[in-house]
PDB file of C-alpha atoms in Angstrom:
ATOM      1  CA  UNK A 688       3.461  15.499   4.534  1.00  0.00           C
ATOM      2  CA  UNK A 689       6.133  18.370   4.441  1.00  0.00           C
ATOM      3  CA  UNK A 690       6.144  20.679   1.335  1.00  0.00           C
ATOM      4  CA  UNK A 691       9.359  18.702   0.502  1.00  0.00           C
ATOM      5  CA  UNK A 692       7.444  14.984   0.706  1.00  0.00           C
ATOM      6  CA  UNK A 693       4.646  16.588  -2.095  1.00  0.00           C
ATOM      7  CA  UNK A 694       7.371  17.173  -4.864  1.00  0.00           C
ATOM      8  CA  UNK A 695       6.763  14.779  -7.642  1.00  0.00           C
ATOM      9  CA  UNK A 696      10.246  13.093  -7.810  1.00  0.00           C
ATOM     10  CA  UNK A 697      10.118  12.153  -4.012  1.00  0.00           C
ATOM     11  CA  UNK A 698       6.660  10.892  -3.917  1.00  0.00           C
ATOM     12  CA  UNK A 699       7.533   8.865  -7.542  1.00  0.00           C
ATOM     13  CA  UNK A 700      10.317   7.502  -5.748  1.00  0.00           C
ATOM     14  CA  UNK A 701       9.019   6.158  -2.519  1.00  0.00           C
ATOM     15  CA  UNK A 702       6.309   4.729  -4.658  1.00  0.00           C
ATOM     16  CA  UNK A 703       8.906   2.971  -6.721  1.00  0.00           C
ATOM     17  CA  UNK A 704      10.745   2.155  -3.656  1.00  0.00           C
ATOM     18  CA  UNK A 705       7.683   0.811  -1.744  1.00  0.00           C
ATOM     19  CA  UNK A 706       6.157  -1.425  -4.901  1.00  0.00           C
ATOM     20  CA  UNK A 707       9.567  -3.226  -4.986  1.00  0.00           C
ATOM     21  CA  UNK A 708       9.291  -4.044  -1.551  1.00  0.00           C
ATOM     22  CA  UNK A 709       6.202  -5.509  -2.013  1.00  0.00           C
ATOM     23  CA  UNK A 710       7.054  -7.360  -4.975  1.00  0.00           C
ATOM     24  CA  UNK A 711       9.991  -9.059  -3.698  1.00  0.00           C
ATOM     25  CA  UNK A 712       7.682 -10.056  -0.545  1.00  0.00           C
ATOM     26  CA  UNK A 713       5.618 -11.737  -2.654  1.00  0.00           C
ATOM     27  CA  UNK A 714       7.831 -13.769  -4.510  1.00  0.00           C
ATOM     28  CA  UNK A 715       9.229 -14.780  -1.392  1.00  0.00           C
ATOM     29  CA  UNK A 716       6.045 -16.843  -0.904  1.00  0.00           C
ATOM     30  CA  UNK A 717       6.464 -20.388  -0.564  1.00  0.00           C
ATOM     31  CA  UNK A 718       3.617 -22.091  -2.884  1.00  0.00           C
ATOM     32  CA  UNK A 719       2.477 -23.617   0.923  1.00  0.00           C
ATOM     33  CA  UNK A 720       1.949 -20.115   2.501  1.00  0.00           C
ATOM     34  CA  UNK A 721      -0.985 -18.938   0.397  1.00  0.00           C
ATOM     35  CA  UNK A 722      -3.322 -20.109   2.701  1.00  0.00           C
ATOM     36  CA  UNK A 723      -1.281 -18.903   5.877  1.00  0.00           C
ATOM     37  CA  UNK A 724      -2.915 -15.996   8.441  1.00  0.00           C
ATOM     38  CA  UNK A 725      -1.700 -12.597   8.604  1.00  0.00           C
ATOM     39  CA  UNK A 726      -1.709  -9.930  11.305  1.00  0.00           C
ATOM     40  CA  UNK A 727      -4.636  -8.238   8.747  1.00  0.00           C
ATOM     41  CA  UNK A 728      -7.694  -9.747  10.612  1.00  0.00           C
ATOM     42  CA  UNK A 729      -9.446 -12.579   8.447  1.00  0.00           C
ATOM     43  CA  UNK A 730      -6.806 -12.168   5.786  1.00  0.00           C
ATOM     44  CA  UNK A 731      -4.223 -15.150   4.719  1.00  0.00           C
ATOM     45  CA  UNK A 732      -1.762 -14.350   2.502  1.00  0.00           C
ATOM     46  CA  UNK A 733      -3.565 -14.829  -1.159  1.00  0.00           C
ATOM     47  CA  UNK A 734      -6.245 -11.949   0.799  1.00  0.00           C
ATOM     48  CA  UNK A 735      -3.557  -9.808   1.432  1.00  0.00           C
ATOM     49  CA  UNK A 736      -1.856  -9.953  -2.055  1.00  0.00           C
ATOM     50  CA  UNK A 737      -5.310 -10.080  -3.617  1.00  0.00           C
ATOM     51  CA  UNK A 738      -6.638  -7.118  -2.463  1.00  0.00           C
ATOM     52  CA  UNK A 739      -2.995  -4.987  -3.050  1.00  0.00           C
ATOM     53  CA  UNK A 740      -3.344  -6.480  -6.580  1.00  0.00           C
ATOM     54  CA  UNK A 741      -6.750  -4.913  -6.952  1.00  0.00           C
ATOM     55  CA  UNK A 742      -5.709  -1.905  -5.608  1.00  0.00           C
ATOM     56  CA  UNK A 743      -2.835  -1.861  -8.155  1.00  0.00           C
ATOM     57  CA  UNK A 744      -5.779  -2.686 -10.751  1.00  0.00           C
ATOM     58  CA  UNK A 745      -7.503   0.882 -10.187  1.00  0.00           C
ATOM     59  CA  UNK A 746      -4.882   3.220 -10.646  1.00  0.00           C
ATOM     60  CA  UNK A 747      -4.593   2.963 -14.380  1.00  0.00           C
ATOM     61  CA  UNK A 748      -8.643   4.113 -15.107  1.00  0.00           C
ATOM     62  CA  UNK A 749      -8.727   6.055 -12.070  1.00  0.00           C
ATOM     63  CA  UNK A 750      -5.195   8.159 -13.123  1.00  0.00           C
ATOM     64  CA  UNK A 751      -5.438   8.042 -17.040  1.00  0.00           C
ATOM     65  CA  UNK A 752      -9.277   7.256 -17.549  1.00  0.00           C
ATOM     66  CA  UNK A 753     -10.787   9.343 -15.217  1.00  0.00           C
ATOM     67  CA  UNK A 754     -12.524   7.028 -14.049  1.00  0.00           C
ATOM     68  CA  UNK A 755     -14.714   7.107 -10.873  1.00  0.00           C
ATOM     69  CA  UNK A 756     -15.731   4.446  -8.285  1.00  0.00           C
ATOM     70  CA  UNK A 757     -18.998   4.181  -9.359  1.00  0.00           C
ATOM     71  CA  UNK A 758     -18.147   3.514 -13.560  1.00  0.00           C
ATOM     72  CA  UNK A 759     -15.361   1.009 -12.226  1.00  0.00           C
ATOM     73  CA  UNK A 760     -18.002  -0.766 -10.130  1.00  0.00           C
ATOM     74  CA  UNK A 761     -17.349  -4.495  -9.069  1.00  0.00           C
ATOM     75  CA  UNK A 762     -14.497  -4.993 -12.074  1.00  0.00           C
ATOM     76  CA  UNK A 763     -11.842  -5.563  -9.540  1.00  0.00           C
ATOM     77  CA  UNK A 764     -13.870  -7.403  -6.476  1.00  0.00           C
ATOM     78  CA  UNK A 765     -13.488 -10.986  -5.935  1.00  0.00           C
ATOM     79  CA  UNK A 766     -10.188 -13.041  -7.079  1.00  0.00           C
ATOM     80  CA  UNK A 767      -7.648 -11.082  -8.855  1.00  0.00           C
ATOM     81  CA  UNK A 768      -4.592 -13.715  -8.405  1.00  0.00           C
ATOM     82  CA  UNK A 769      -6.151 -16.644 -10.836  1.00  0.00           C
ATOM     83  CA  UNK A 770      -3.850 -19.506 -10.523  1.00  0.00           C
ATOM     84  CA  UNK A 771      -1.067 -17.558 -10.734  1.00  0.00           C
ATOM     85  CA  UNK A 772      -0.383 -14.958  -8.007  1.00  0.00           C
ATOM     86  CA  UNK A 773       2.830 -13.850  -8.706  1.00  0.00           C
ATOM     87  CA  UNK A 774       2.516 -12.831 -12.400  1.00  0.00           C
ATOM     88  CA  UNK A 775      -0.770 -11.613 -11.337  1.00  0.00           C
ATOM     89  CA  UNK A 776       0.415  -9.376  -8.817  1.00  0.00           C
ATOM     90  CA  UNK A 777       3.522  -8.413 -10.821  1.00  0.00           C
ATOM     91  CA  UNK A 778       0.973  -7.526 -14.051  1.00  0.00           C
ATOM     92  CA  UNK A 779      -1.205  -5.120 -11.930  1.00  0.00           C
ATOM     93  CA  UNK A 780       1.991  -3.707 -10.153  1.00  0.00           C
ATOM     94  CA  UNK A 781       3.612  -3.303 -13.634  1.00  0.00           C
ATOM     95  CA  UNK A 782       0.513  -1.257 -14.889  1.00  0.00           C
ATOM     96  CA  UNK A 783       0.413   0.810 -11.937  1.00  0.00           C
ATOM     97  CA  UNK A 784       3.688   2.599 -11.873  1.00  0.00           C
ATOM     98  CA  UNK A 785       3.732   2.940 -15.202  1.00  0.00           C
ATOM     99  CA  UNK A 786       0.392   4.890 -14.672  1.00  0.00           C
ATOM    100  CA  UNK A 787       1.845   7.353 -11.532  1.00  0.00           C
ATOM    101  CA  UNK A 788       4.848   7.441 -13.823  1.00  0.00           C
ATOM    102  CA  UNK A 789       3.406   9.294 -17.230  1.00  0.00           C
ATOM    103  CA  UNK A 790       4.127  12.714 -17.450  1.00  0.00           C
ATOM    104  CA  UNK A 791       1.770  14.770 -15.432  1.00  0.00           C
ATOM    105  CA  UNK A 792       0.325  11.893 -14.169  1.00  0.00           C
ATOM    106  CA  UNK A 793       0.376  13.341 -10.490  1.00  0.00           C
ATOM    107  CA  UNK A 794      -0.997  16.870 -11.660  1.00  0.00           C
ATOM    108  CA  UNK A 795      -3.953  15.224 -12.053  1.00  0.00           C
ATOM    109  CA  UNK A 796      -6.891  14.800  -9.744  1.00  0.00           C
ATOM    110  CA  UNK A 797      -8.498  11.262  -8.842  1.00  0.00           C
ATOM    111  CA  UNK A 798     -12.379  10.471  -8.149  1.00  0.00           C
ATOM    112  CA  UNK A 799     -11.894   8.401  -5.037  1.00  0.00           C
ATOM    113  CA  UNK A 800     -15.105   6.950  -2.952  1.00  0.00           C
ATOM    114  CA  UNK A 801     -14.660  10.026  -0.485  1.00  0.00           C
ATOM    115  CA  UNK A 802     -14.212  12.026  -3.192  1.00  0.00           C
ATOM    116  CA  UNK A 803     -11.697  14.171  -5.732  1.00  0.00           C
ATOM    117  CA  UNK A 804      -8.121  13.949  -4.468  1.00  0.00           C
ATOM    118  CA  UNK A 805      -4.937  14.908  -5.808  1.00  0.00           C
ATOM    119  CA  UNK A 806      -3.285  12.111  -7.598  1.00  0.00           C
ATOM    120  CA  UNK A 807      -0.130  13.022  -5.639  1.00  0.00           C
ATOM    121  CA  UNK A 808      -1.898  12.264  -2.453  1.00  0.00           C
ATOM    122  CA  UNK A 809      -3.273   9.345  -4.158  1.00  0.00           C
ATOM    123  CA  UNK A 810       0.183   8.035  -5.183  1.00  0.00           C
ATOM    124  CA  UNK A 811       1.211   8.528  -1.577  1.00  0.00           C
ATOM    125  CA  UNK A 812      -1.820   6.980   0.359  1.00  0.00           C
ATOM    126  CA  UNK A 813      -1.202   3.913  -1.775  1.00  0.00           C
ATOM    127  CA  UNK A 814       2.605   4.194  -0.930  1.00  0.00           C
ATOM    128  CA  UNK A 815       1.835   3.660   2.795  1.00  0.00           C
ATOM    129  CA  UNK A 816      -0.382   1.610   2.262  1.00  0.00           C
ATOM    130  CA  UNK A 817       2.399  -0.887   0.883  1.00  0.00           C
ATOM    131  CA  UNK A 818       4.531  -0.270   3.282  1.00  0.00           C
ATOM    132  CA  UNK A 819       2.743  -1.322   5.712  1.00  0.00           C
ATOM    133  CA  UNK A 820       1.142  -4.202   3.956  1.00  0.00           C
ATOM    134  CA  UNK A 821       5.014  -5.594   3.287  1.00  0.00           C
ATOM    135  CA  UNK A 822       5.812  -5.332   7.009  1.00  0.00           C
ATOM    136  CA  UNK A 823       2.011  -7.519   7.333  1.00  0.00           C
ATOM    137  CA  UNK A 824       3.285 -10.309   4.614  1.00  0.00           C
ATOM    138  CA  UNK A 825       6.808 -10.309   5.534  1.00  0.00           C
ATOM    139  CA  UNK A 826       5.829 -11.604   9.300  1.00  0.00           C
ATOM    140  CA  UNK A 827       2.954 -13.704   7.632  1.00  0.00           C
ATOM    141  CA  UNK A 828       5.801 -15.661   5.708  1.00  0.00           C
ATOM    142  CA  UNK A 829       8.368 -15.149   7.621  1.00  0.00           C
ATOM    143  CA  UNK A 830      10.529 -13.025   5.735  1.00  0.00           C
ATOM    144  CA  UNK A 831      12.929 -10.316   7.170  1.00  0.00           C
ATOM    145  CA  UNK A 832       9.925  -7.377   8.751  1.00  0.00           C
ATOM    146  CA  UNK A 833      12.513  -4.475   8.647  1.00  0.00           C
ATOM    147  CA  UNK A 834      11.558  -1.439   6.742  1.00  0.00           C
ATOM    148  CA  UNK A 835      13.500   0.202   4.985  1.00  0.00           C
ATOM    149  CA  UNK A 836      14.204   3.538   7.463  1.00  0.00           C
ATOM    150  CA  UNK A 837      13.177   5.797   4.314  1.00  0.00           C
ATOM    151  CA  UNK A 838       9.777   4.274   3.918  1.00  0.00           C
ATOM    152  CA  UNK A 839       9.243   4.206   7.488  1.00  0.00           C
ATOM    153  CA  UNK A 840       9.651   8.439   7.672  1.00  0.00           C
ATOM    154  CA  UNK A 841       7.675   9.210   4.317  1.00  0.00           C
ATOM    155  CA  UNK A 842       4.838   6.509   5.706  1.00  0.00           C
ATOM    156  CA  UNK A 843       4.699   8.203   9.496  1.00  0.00           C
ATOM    157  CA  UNK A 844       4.870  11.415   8.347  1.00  0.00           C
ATOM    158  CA  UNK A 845       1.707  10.416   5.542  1.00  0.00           C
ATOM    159  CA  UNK A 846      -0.515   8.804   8.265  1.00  0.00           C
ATOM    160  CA  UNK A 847       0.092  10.421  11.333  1.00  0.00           C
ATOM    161  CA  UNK A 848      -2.452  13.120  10.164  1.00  0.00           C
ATOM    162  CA  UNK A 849      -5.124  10.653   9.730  1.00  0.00           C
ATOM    163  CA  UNK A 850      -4.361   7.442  11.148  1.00  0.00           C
ATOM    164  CA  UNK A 851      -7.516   7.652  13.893  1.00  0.00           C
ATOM    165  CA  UNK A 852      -9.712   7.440  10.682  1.00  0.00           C
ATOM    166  CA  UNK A 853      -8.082   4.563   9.008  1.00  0.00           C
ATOM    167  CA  UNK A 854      -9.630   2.653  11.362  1.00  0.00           C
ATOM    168  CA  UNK A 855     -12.976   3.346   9.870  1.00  0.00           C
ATOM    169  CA  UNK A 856     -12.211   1.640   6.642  1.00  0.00           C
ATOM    170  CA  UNK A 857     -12.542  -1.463   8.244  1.00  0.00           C
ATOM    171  CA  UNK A 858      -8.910  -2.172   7.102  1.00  0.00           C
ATOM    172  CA  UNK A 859      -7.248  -1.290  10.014  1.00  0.00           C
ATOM    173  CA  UNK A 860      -7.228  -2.185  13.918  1.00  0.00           C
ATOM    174  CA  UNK A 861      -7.376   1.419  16.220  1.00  0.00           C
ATOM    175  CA  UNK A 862      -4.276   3.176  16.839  1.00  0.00           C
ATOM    176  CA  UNK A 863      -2.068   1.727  19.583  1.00  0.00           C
ATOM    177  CA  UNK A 864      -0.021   3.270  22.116  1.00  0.00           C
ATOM    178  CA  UNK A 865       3.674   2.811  21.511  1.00  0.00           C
ATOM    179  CA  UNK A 866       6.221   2.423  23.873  1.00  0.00           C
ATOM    180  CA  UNK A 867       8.271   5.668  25.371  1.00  0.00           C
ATOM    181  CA  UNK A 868      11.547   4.214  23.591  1.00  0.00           C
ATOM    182  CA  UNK A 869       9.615   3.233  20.108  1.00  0.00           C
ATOM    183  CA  UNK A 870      11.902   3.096  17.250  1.00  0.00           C
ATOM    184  CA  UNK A 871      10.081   4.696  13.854  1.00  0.00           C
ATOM    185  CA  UNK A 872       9.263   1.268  12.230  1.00  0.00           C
ATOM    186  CA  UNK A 873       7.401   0.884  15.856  1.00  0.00           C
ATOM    187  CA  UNK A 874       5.566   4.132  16.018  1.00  0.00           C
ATOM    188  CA  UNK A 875       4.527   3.515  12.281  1.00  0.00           C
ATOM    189  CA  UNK A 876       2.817  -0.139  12.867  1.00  0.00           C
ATOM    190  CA  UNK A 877       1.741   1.484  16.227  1.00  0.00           C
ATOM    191  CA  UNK A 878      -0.341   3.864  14.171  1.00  0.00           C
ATOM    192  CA  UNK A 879      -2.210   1.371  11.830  1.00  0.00           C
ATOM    193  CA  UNK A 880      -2.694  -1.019  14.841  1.00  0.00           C
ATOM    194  CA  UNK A 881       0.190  -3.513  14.246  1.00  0.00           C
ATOM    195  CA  UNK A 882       2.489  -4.778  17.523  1.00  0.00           C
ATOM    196  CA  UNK A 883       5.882  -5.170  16.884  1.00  0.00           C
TER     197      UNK A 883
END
């Protein structure tokens, strides 16, 4: 990211911007889509919005508890949805930003599994990370796949340093080629394995 990407405000506020996207995806789900595939290998839709709901689930002991992976341990594996996925995921996303929100909340440093990381990187990492996961639901359901172009620039500009690795959480396909006329939306999926 620029110097100008790692101030606070604009990292809150792609954050912000980037949950709401989410959010709105998933109460765009039709209660017969749950069980519908998505371009995330293996994943339907309930996968997909089950494992951004447990991400969501970490950042309050991870941020304000200082928490690490290993005192967390297995609280957030398995089914975080119940038999409500919406309020579930809306709960967890709730608790999140309010989290990255308090007041020096991104002064703070995280203990991630690779290790201690800025919670400003943190807040970032999981910004992409829905960004590119709303693109994933909104062609699983059908829903309208453009990005907003803001979110598309803060999420290239995040991954582009890493995206060969991302591959290597077993969460994303390799890094494809994109076409010599790619628009950004298409160089972003391009990097986390996603066709247009």
């Amino acid at each position: 990211m620029t110097q100008h990407d790692t101030t606070t405000p604009h990292v809150l506020d792609r954050h912000g911007q980037a949950l709401r996207l989410f959010t709105d995806r998933v109460h765009a789900v039709h209660d017969d889509q749950w069980d519908v595939p998505t371009p995330c290998t293996d994943w339907t839709v309930r996968d997909l919005a089950n494992h951004l709901t447990s991400e969501q689930l970490w950042v309050p002991p991870l941020l304000r508890d200082g928490a690490t992976v290993d005192t967390v341990g297995d609280s957030f594996d398995g089914d975080m949805l119940g038999p409500d996925p919406v309020a579930s995921w809306d709960t967890a996303a709730t608790a999140s930003r309010a989290a990255f929100r308090e007041p020096g909340a991104l002064e703070r440093s995280v203990h991630l599994s690779f290790g201690d990381t800025p919670a400003i990187f943190y807040c970032a990492q999981m910004t992409t990370d829905l960004v590119v996961h709303a693109w994933d639901l909104s062609r699983a359901i059908g829903a309208d796949e453009t990005l907003p172009a803001d979110l598309v620039e803060f999420s290239v500009r995040e991954i582009s340093p890493y995206a060969a690795e991302l591959e290597k959480s077993g969460l994303f396909d390799p890094p494809l080629e994109p076409p010599p006329d790619a628009d950004a939306q298409t160089r972003l999926l391009s990097l986390v394995g996603r066709r247009a």
